[in-house]
Amino acid sequence: MIDVKELYNNLDNYMEKSITLQGWIRNHRKQKEFGFIDFSDGTCFKHVQLVYDNKLKDFDTIQKYHVGCAITVDGKVIKSVGSGQEFEIQVKNIKLEGDCPEDYPMQPKRHSNEFLREQAYLRPRVNLFQAVFRVRSSAADAIHKYFQDRGYVYFHAPLITASDCEGAGEMFQVTTLDLEKIAKSGKVDYSKDFFGKQSSLTVSGQLEAETFALAFKKTYTFGPTFRAENSNTKTHANEFWMIEPEIAFCDLEQDMDIMEDMLKYIVNYVLDKCKDEIEFFDKFVEKGLKDKLIKLVNSKFTRITHEEVITILKKANVKWEFVPEYGEDIAKEHEKYITEYFNGPVFITNWPKDIKAFYMKQNPDGKTVAAVDLEVPGAGELMGGSQREESYDKLINRMKELNMPLDGMEWYLNLRKYGGCYHSGFGMGFERLLIYLTGVENIRDVIPYPRTPGNCEY
Amino acid sequence: MIDVKELYNNLDNYMEKSITLQGWIRNHRKQKEFGFIDFSDGTCFKHVQLVYDNKLKDFDTIQKYHVGCAITVDGKVIKSVGSGQEFEIQVKNIKLEGDCPEDYPMQPKRHSNEFLREQAYLRPRVNLFQAVFRVRSSAADAIHKYFQDRGYVYFHAPLITASDCEGAGEMFQVTTLDLEKIAKSGKVDYSKDFFGKQSSLTVSGQLEAETFALAFKKTYTFGPTFRAENSNTKTHANEFWMIEPEIAFCDLEQDMDIMEDMLKYIVNYVLDKCKDEIEFFDKFVEKGLKDKLIKLVNSKFTRITHEEVITILKKANVKWEFVPEYGEDIAKEHEKYITEYFNGPVFITNWPKDIKAFYMKQNPDGKTVAAVDLEVPGAGELMGGSQREESYDKLINRMKELNMPLDGMEWYLNLRKYGGCYHSGFGMGFERLLIYLTGVENIRDVIPYPRTPGNCEY
């Protein structure tokens, strides 16, 4: 019993030998004297051709096996006489492991992504999603390898949280209170809720990750985060995975070094481990994808301030939909222009403090913070990071300015009192990376069972 | 700038050389002419001794640095004259990066685990939790390596779910409904909730993982799961991480092969990567821990049926608190007896169907299911698994017998119609594994920010 992946990896060893495979019929062409089965076991992107002839005593039975059937095949690996493949399996015996009716939805033809989304539990069986979810798995592997090999401690941030300083208004509430009883009694008593107070699903593990950075120097999270945003766009899901590294004794420049190095590592890893999948995306999903990825790996990322970006945008001979302004955020059209202007990825640093988060390090100019966004051609903003404010006084003053509740945030502030040091981190949405790696446009197609407004199937 | 880990790994290269380290003061002994700083940067369990003398112009300033301060040190690596360590750092310069007051709670003395739990954001800085959370990270690394190297596809199960077939009554509800408004209006309208219906946090990703096994042959989850169980015990947390592998064309025997192989791999990996941490646990947390782990790796796991176990228990010359009975569950005292009886880990198979889950494969005897629990000496039940029922008819009949709602479960049943094949899987609670690996007794001490009834800090 071997996997198809093993067969391809060591084909020479198996040539002219008898093997046993287990998997599924993806297509079945029947002729009077022969049959050809397109066979896959899901362990690699490539399929195998099974050939059987009417000398087999089960010939008639085998001819009745439909697309979708699970089978065990005994056969001999032989050089292929037909074109299109290097080898084929000369069938000696096929055992039916699981039948499949003729009205099986995953017939070997082109299905729309919308149709496949409705059949989310079957779509991992078709080529597109075989490729997408194998890349998802390999990219996750790359992320763990990158950080573990470099001595980062993997940190599991809490998912249920009672602090809401980042996500006010866009958080899912978590409760064991009986809503029907609340309706009847006319009272909400959070002291009776499971944790004795109101709690919700986290939007980020960063603040907690900082506690690990100040103990282990280098840490990263890789886990789910949640946002109850009511947006029905191609790039929004309400449950998604984030990577959030956090590093002590690290300034903004070093933070960018890590962001660049990590991204190149992941892309290289996927290019190497998922060759067939990338070829498939390049051919059928996004023409030029492979070149795009190779170019990224070989490019030097530009570093430029927000102010310089605005100056470039203002000088540009373009009629903007949104007029670029110093002190303001930039729009998608600006991001696109800037990455084209520099013909590669661009780190934009030192953003106006009023459009960035409270914990970012305040620059001496009093106007900007040591924040960075990475803009990547064809992906837009792929990561965001910052040096964190390490001054207790500056941090607490900023929180007061923003009318943030200090209650329950003492621990975060105290990190600045107890041997706090300069430190930085960043966040990357895993699905945003996958959209970039696969060329697939809709976030619903890179998550096995996506959660979006009104959608919570499976 | 190097990490302490790098220094220890390549000590010969650095001997008699000047280096720069960044980290924290863990202890500080001051003498008139000398000072000794116990220094750690969190990149490995080992500390470094810094020695400075009054020839330094900053001698008086340095003497004032408290425990907890963050510093940058320039110095020379020299052979240690004192005993207890191989080398020390002769300080040339120390720069204060972050001050720390004298009332810093993490003073270099023994703290109770209860006290440290109350200071959860600072406890990763003390030896015990440096060790625990580094083992947590390495064990997670081992799990990903094990499955990725063997071609398993990493599957991210959905966390928010509208199906509740496994966790009825013990699930956290997820909502964006305004509870105060519900109290006022006296009505609950789930059609207005975020997903248009009632939703909650998952208790297991297994059912969804089966859809991946039937597409990729081998898959595993490694993610958070939630249980709103109101238990305040040492082994219960309401948010914890689970590993759930699922394999197509795999029967119960092969399932046990994988369980055994995986567990030995993880233990070996941690023994190898976390030598200092294991020594520490062995010395200060659980005497004999290291031998226990080495013994596990070298043992052959026993395989025995539930019926045989009951027979052994009945024959035993023991006065049981709970009388063992055929057809019933076994108690902790029985688990302990059985692992001692066989002097090693024991797989108990073929459990009475009425005490096991609906999806487990029904054995021909009509009474038992192809389920397995792994009992490990000193850990109790560490994993549970089963072959899954692959017959559509048997599965749906069992669900009806148990009065389970079929609504919303069509997809799971359909997996049996569309090329379903014999398949198996298992689940392992990550924290239960960590308790076993570290000897730490309370689950609250192996999770960075544990969630238990009434507790949701950070």
Short mmCIF file of N, CA, C and O in Angstrom, two decimals, chain B residues 161-261:
data_model
loop_
_atom_site.label_atom_id
_atom_site.label_comp_id
_atom_site.label_asym_id
_atom_site.label_seq_id
_atom_site.Cartn_x
_atom_site.Cartn_y
_atom_site.Cartn_z
N THR B 161 -19.86 27.74 14.81
CA THR B 161 -20.62 26.72 14.10
C THR B 161 -22.10 26.80 14.47
O THR B 161 -22.45 27.25 15.56
N ALA B 162 -22.93 26.39 13.53
CA ALA B 162 -24.36 26.38 13.81
C ALA B 162 -24.84 24.96 14.08
O ALA B 162 -26.01 24.73 14.35
N SER B 163 -23.94 24.00 13.98
CA SER B 163 -24.33 22.62 14.28
C SER B 163 -23.92 22.28 15.70
O SER B 163 -22.89 22.72 16.19
N ASP B 164 -24.73 21.53 16.40
CA ASP B 164 -24.44 21.31 17.82
C ASP B 164 -24.60 19.85 18.18
O ASP B 164 -24.93 19.50 19.30
N CYS B 165 -24.36 18.96 17.18
CA CYS B 165 -24.72 17.57 17.43
C CYS B 165 -23.85 16.93 18.49
O CYS B 165 -24.22 15.94 19.09
N GLU B 166 -22.66 17.49 18.73
CA GLU B 166 -21.80 16.85 19.72
C GLU B 166 -21.88 17.50 21.09
O GLU B 166 -21.68 16.86 22.10
N GLY B 167 -22.14 18.81 21.10
CA GLY B 167 -21.91 19.50 22.36
C GLY B 167 -23.15 20.01 23.05
O GLY B 167 -23.06 20.84 23.95
N ALA B 168 -24.30 19.54 22.61
CA ALA B 168 -25.57 20.07 23.11
C ALA B 168 -25.50 20.39 24.60
O ALA B 168 -25.16 19.54 25.41
N GLY B 169 -25.80 21.61 24.94
CA GLY B 169 -25.87 21.98 26.35
C GLY B 169 -24.58 22.47 26.93
O GLY B 169 -24.58 23.12 27.97
N GLU B 170 -23.47 22.19 26.28
CA GLU B 170 -22.20 22.63 26.85
C GLU B 170 -21.43 23.53 25.90
O GLU B 170 -20.21 23.52 25.85
N MET B 171 -22.18 24.29 25.10
CA MET B 171 -21.52 25.15 24.14
C MET B 171 -21.69 26.62 24.51
O MET B 171 -22.71 27.02 25.08
N PHE B 172 -20.67 27.42 24.18
CA PHE B 172 -20.79 28.86 24.32
C PHE B 172 -21.56 29.40 23.12
O PHE B 172 -21.24 29.06 21.98
N GLN B 173 -22.52 30.24 23.39
CA GLN B 173 -23.24 30.86 22.30
C GLN B 173 -22.47 32.07 21.78
O GLN B 173 -21.82 32.78 22.55
N VAL B 174 -22.50 32.27 20.46
CA VAL B 174 -21.86 33.41 19.83
C VAL B 174 -22.95 34.28 19.23
O VAL B 174 -23.77 33.77 18.47
N THR B 175 -22.94 35.55 19.56
CA THR B 175 -24.04 36.39 19.07
C THR B 175 -23.62 37.84 18.90
O THR B 175 -22.67 38.30 19.54
N THR B 176 -24.32 38.53 18.01
CA THR B 176 -24.18 39.99 17.94
C THR B 176 -25.50 40.66 18.33
O THR B 176 -25.65 41.86 18.16
N LEU B 177 -26.45 39.87 18.80
CA LEU B 177 -27.70 40.46 19.28
C LEU B 177 -27.42 41.30 20.52
O LEU B 177 -26.53 40.98 21.31
N ASP B 178 -28.17 42.36 20.69
CA ASP B 178 -27.99 43.24 21.84
C ASP B 178 -28.85 42.71 22.98
O ASP B 178 -30.08 42.78 22.93
N LEU B 179 -28.20 42.19 24.02
CA LEU B 179 -28.94 41.55 25.10
C LEU B 179 -29.84 42.53 25.85
O LEU B 179 -30.93 42.17 26.31
N GLU B 180 -29.37 43.76 25.98
CA GLU B 180 -30.18 44.78 26.66
C GLU B 180 -31.47 45.02 25.87
O GLU B 180 -32.55 45.17 26.45
N LYS B 181 -31.36 45.03 24.56
CA LYS B 181 -32.54 45.22 23.71
C LYS B 181 -33.50 44.04 23.84
O LYS B 181 -34.72 44.21 23.81
N ILE B 182 -32.93 42.84 23.94
CA ILE B 182 -33.77 41.65 24.11
C ILE B 182 -34.56 41.76 25.42
O ILE B 182 -35.76 41.49 25.46
N ALA B 183 -33.86 42.22 26.47
CA ALA B 183 -34.52 42.38 27.77
C ALA B 183 -35.67 43.39 27.65
O ALA B 183 -36.75 43.19 28.20
N LYS B 184 -35.41 44.48 26.92
CA LYS B 184 -36.43 45.52 26.77
C LYS B 184 -37.61 45.06 25.93
O LYS B 184 -38.77 45.28 26.27
N SER B 185 -37.28 44.42 24.79
CA SER B 185 -38.34 44.08 23.83
C SER B 185 -39.09 42.81 24.22
O SER B 185 -40.21 42.58 23.77
N GLY B 186 -38.44 41.98 25.05
CA GLY B 186 -39.09 40.74 25.44
C GLY B 186 -39.10 39.68 24.35
O GLY B 186 -39.81 38.68 24.44
N LYS B 187 -38.27 39.87 23.30
CA LYS B 187 -38.26 38.92 22.17
C LYS B 187 -36.84 38.57 21.74
O LYS B 187 -35.96 39.43 21.71
N VAL B 188 -36.64 37.31 21.38
CA VAL B 188 -35.36 36.90 20.78
C VAL B 188 -35.63 36.54 19.32
O VAL B 188 -36.45 35.66 19.05
N ASP B 189 -34.97 37.21 18.41
CA ASP B 189 -35.18 36.91 16.99
C ASP B 189 -33.85 36.51 16.36
O ASP B 189 -33.06 37.36 15.94
N TYR B 190 -33.62 35.17 16.30
CA TYR B 190 -32.32 34.70 15.79
C TYR B 190 -32.13 34.99 14.30
O TYR B 190 -31.01 34.98 13.81
N SER B 191 -33.22 35.27 13.61
CA SER B 191 -33.05 35.60 12.19
C SER B 191 -32.30 36.94 12.05
O SER B 191 -31.73 37.23 11.02
N LYS B 192 -32.28 37.71 13.13
CA LYS B 192 -31.55 38.99 13.13
C LYS B 192 -30.13 38.82 13.66
O LYS B 192 -29.37 39.78 13.74
N ASP B 193 -29.78 37.61 14.09
CA ASP B 193 -28.42 37.41 14.60
C ASP B 193 -27.44 37.40 13.42
O ASP B 193 -27.85 37.30 12.26
N PHE B 194 -26.16 37.49 13.72
CA PHE B 194 -25.16 37.73 12.67
C PHE B 194 -25.24 36.73 11.53
O PHE B 194 -25.12 37.09 10.36
N PHE B 195 -25.42 35.46 11.87
CA PHE B 195 -25.45 34.44 10.83
C PHE B 195 -26.88 34.03 10.45
O PHE B 195 -27.08 33.03 9.76
N GLY B 196 -27.85 34.79 10.95
CA GLY B 196 -29.24 34.50 10.61
C GLY B 196 -29.81 33.32 11.37
O GLY B 196 -30.92 32.87 11.10
N LYS B 197 -29.05 32.80 12.29
CA LYS B 197 -29.51 31.70 13.14
C LYS B 197 -28.61 31.61 14.37
O LYS B 197 -27.58 32.28 14.45
N GLN B 198 -29.01 30.76 15.30
CA GLN B 198 -28.23 30.59 16.52
C GLN B 198 -26.88 29.96 16.19
O GLN B 198 -26.80 29.02 15.40
N SER B 199 -25.81 30.47 16.77
CA SER B 199 -24.50 29.87 16.51
C SER B 199 -23.70 29.77 17.80
O SER B 199 -24.00 30.45 18.79
N SER B 200 -22.69 28.91 17.78
CA SER B 200 -21.90 28.70 19.00
C SER B 200 -20.46 28.34 18.66
O SER B 200 -20.09 28.26 17.48
N LEU B 201 -19.66 28.13 19.70
CA LEU B 201 -18.25 27.78 19.50
C LEU B 201 -18.11 26.26 19.44
O LEU B 201 -18.69 25.54 20.25
N THR B 202 -17.31 25.79 18.53
CA THR B 202 -17.19 24.35 18.29
C THR B 202 -16.59 23.59 19.47
O THR B 202 -15.77 24.14 20.21
N VAL B 203 -17.00 22.35 19.63
CA VAL B 203 -16.39 21.48 20.63
C VAL B 203 -15.44 20.48 19.99
O VAL B 203 -14.70 19.78 20.68
N SER B 204 -15.46 20.40 18.65
CA SER B 204 -14.60 19.46 17.94
C SER B 204 -14.65 19.75 16.45
O SER B 204 -15.69 20.12 15.91
N GLY B 205 -13.51 19.58 15.78
CA GLY B 205 -13.48 19.77 14.34
C GLY B 205 -13.55 18.46 13.57
O GLY B 205 -13.38 18.44 12.35
N GLN B 206 -13.82 17.38 14.29
CA GLN B 206 -13.72 16.06 13.66
C GLN B 206 -14.64 15.84 12.46
O GLN B 206 -14.22 15.34 11.43
N LEU B 207 -15.91 16.21 12.63
CA LEU B 207 -16.86 15.91 11.56
C LEU B 207 -16.43 16.61 10.27
O LEU B 207 -16.46 16.02 9.19
N GLU B 208 -16.02 17.87 10.39
CA GLU B 208 -15.56 18.59 9.22
C GLU B 208 -14.23 18.01 8.71
O GLU B 208 -13.98 17.99 7.51
N ALA B 209 -13.39 17.55 9.62
CA ALA B 209 -12.12 16.95 9.20
C ALA B 209 -12.36 15.71 8.34
O ALA B 209 -11.58 15.41 7.44
N GLU B 210 -13.44 15.00 8.60
CA GLU B 210 -13.75 13.83 7.78
C GLU B 210 -13.93 14.20 6.31
O GLU B 210 -13.57 13.44 5.41
N THR B 211 -14.47 15.41 6.06
CA THR B 211 -14.64 15.82 4.66
C THR B 211 -13.27 15.99 3.98
O THR B 211 -13.14 15.77 2.79
N PHE B 212 -12.28 16.39 4.76
CA PHE B 212 -10.93 16.54 4.22
C PHE B 212 -10.25 15.18 4.05
O PHE B 212 -9.52 14.97 3.09
N ALA B 213 -10.48 14.26 4.98
CA ALA B 213 -9.86 12.93 4.87
C ALA B 213 -10.35 12.25 3.60
O ALA B 213 -9.59 11.55 2.93
N LEU B 214 -11.62 12.47 3.26
CA LEU B 214 -12.17 11.81 2.08
C LEU B 214 -11.80 12.55 0.79
O LEU B 214 -12.26 12.19 -0.30
N ALA B 215 -10.98 13.58 0.91
CA ALA B 215 -10.47 14.29 -0.27
C ALA B 215 -8.95 14.21 -0.35
O ALA B 215 -8.38 14.10 -1.43
N PHE B 216 -8.29 14.28 0.82
CA PHE B 216 -6.81 14.30 0.86
C PHE B 216 -6.22 13.04 1.47
O PHE B 216 -5.02 12.97 1.67
N LYS B 217 -7.03 12.10 1.84
CA LYS B 217 -6.64 10.84 2.48
C LYS B 217 -6.18 11.04 3.92
O LYS B 217 -6.65 10.36 4.81
N LYS B 218 -5.24 11.98 4.14
CA LYS B 218 -4.71 12.18 5.48
C LYS B 218 -4.81 13.65 5.84
O LYS B 218 -4.31 14.51 5.09
N THR B 219 -5.44 13.93 6.95
CA THR B 219 -5.56 15.33 7.37
C THR B 219 -5.46 15.41 8.88
O THR B 219 -5.60 14.39 9.57
N TYR B 220 -5.17 16.60 9.39
CA TYR B 220 -5.19 16.80 10.85
C TYR B 220 -5.60 18.22 11.16
O TYR B 220 -5.35 19.14 10.38
N THR B 221 -6.27 18.37 12.28
CA THR B 221 -6.55 19.70 12.79
C THR B 221 -5.60 19.95 13.96
O THR B 221 -5.12 19.02 14.60
N PHE B 222 -5.32 21.19 14.22
CA PHE B 222 -4.63 21.57 15.45
C PHE B 222 -5.11 22.99 15.72
O PHE B 222 -4.63 23.95 15.12
N GLY B 223 -6.10 23.09 16.59
CA GLY B 223 -6.69 24.39 16.83
C GLY B 223 -7.49 24.38 18.12
O GLY B 223 -7.62 23.36 18.78
N PRO B 224 -8.02 25.56 18.46
CA PRO B 224 -8.76 25.69 19.71
C PRO B 224 -10.15 25.07 19.64
O PRO B 224 -10.76 25.02 18.57
N THR B 225 -10.60 24.55 20.75
CA THR B 225 -11.98 24.08 20.91
C THR B 225 -12.48 24.59 22.26
O THR B 225 -11.68 25.00 23.11
N PHE B 226 -13.78 24.56 22.43
CA PHE B 226 -14.39 25.24 23.57
C PHE B 226 -15.44 24.35 24.21
O PHE B 226 -16.18 23.65 23.51
N ARG B 227 -15.51 24.37 25.51
CA ARG B 227 -16.55 23.64 26.20
C ARG B 227 -17.02 24.46 27.41
O ARG B 227 -16.19 24.83 28.24
N ALA B 228 -18.31 24.73 27.46
CA ALA B 228 -18.84 25.59 28.52
C ALA B 228 -19.19 24.78 29.76
O ALA B 228 -20.22 24.98 30.39
N GLU B 229 -18.31 23.85 30.08
CA GLU B 229 -18.51 22.97 31.23
C GLU B 229 -18.21 23.73 32.51
O GLU B 229 -17.15 24.34 32.64
N ASN B 230 -19.11 23.65 33.46
CA ASN B 230 -18.91 24.40 34.70
C ASN B 230 -18.14 23.57 35.73
O ASN B 230 -18.60 23.34 36.84
N SER B 231 -16.94 23.11 35.34
CA SER B 231 -16.13 22.28 36.26
C SER B 231 -14.90 23.05 36.69
O SER B 231 -14.13 23.50 35.86
N ASN B 232 -14.71 23.13 37.97
CA ASN B 232 -13.51 23.75 38.49
C ASN B 232 -12.54 22.69 38.99
O ASN B 232 -12.35 22.52 40.18
N THR B 233 -11.94 21.94 38.06
CA THR B 233 -10.99 20.91 38.46
C THR B 233 -9.63 21.24 37.87
O THR B 233 -9.48 22.15 37.06
N LYS B 234 -8.63 20.44 38.27
CA LYS B 234 -7.27 20.66 37.78
C LYS B 234 -7.11 20.34 36.30
O LYS B 234 -6.12 20.71 35.68
N THR B 235 -8.07 19.56 35.75
CA THR B 235 -7.89 19.10 34.37
C THR B 235 -8.87 19.72 33.39
O THR B 235 -8.87 19.37 32.22
N HIS B 236 -9.71 20.65 33.85
CA HIS B 236 -10.68 21.26 32.95
C HIS B 236 -10.39 22.72 32.67
O HIS B 236 -10.21 23.51 33.59
N ALA B 237 -10.36 23.07 31.37
CA ALA B 237 -10.36 24.47 30.99
C ALA B 237 -11.45 24.61 29.94
O ALA B 237 -11.84 23.64 29.30
N ASN B 238 -11.97 25.81 29.78
CA ASN B 238 -13.09 25.98 28.87
C ASN B 238 -12.64 26.32 27.45
O ASN B 238 -13.43 26.28 26.52
N GLU B 239 -11.37 26.66 27.33
CA GLU B 239 -10.80 26.90 26.01
C GLU B 239 -9.49 26.12 25.97
O GLU B 239 -8.64 26.32 26.83
N PHE B 240 -9.36 25.22 25.03
CA PHE B 240 -8.15 24.40 24.98
C PHE B 240 -7.85 24.02 23.53
O PHE B 240 -8.69 24.20 22.66
N TRP B 241 -6.67 23.50 23.28
CA TRP B 241 -6.29 23.15 21.90
C TRP B 241 -6.36 21.64 21.71
O TRP B 241 -6.00 20.87 22.60
N MET B 242 -6.83 21.25 20.53
CA MET B 242 -6.99 19.83 20.23
C MET B 242 -6.25 19.49 18.93
O MET B 242 -6.15 20.32 18.03
N ILE B 243 -5.79 18.26 18.87
CA ILE B 243 -5.22 17.70 17.64
C ILE B 243 -6.17 16.60 17.20
O ILE B 243 -6.45 15.68 17.97
N GLU B 244 -6.70 16.69 15.98
CA GLU B 244 -7.64 15.68 15.50
C GLU B 244 -7.27 15.20 14.10
O GLU B 244 -7.71 15.76 13.11
N PRO B 245 -6.46 14.15 14.02
CA PRO B 245 -6.10 13.56 12.73
C PRO B 245 -7.27 12.70 12.22
O PRO B 245 -8.03 12.15 13.03
N GLU B 246 -7.39 12.61 10.92
CA GLU B 246 -8.45 11.81 10.31
C GLU B 246 -7.89 11.20 9.03
O GLU B 246 -7.29 11.91 8.23
N ILE B 247 -8.06 9.88 8.87
CA ILE B 247 -7.36 9.18 7.80
C ILE B 247 -8.32 8.26 7.04
O ILE B 247 -8.99 7.42 7.65
N ALA B 248 -8.36 8.41 5.73
CA ALA B 248 -9.18 7.53 4.89
C ALA B 248 -8.43 6.22 4.65
O ALA B 248 -7.20 6.18 4.70
N PHE B 249 -9.15 5.16 4.39
CA PHE B 249 -8.57 3.83 4.18
C PHE B 249 -7.72 3.44 5.39
O PHE B 249 -6.56 3.03 5.26
N CYS B 250 -8.29 3.61 6.54
CA CYS B 250 -7.57 3.34 7.78
C CYS B 250 -8.54 2.68 8.75
O CYS B 250 -9.63 3.22 9.01
N ASP B 251 -8.18 1.50 9.23
CA ASP B 251 -9.06 0.84 10.20
C ASP B 251 -8.55 1.08 11.62
O ASP B 251 -7.57 1.80 11.82
N LEU B 252 -9.21 0.48 12.59
CA LEU B 252 -8.89 0.77 13.98
C LEU B 252 -7.45 0.37 14.34
O LEU B 252 -6.76 1.07 15.09
N GLU B 253 -6.99 -0.76 13.78
CA GLU B 253 -5.62 -1.20 14.06
C GLU B 253 -4.61 -0.18 13.54
O GLU B 253 -3.65 0.17 14.24
N GLN B 254 -4.83 0.28 12.32
CA GLN B 254 -3.91 1.27 11.74
C GLN B 254 -4.00 2.60 12.49
O GLN B 254 -2.99 3.30 12.67
N ASP B 255 -5.20 2.92 12.94
CA ASP B 255 -5.40 4.12 13.75
C ASP B 255 -4.52 4.06 15.00
O ASP B 255 -3.82 5.03 15.34
N MET B 256 -4.51 2.91 15.66
CA MET B 256 -3.68 2.75 16.86
C MET B 256 -2.19 2.83 16.53
O MET B 256 -1.41 3.38 17.30
N ASP B 257 -1.82 2.29 15.36
CA ASP B 257 -0.41 2.41 14.93
C ASP B 257 0.01 3.88 14.88
O ASP B 257 1.09 4.25 15.34
N ILE B 258 -0.88 4.69 14.31
CA ILE B 258 -0.56 6.12 14.16
C ILE B 258 -0.52 6.81 15.53
O ILE B 258 0.39 7.59 15.82
N MET B 259 -1.50 6.49 16.38
CA MET B 259 -1.53 7.10 17.72
C MET B 259 -0.23 6.81 18.47
O MET B 259 0.38 7.71 19.08
N GLU B 260 0.19 5.57 18.42
CA GLU B 260 1.40 5.16 19.15
C GLU B 260 2.64 5.84 18.56
O GLU B 260 3.47 6.39 19.29
N ASP B 261 2.73 5.81 17.24
CA ASP B 261 3.89 6.38 16.56
C ASP B 261 3.98 7.89 16.80
O ASP B 261 5.05 8.42 17.09
#
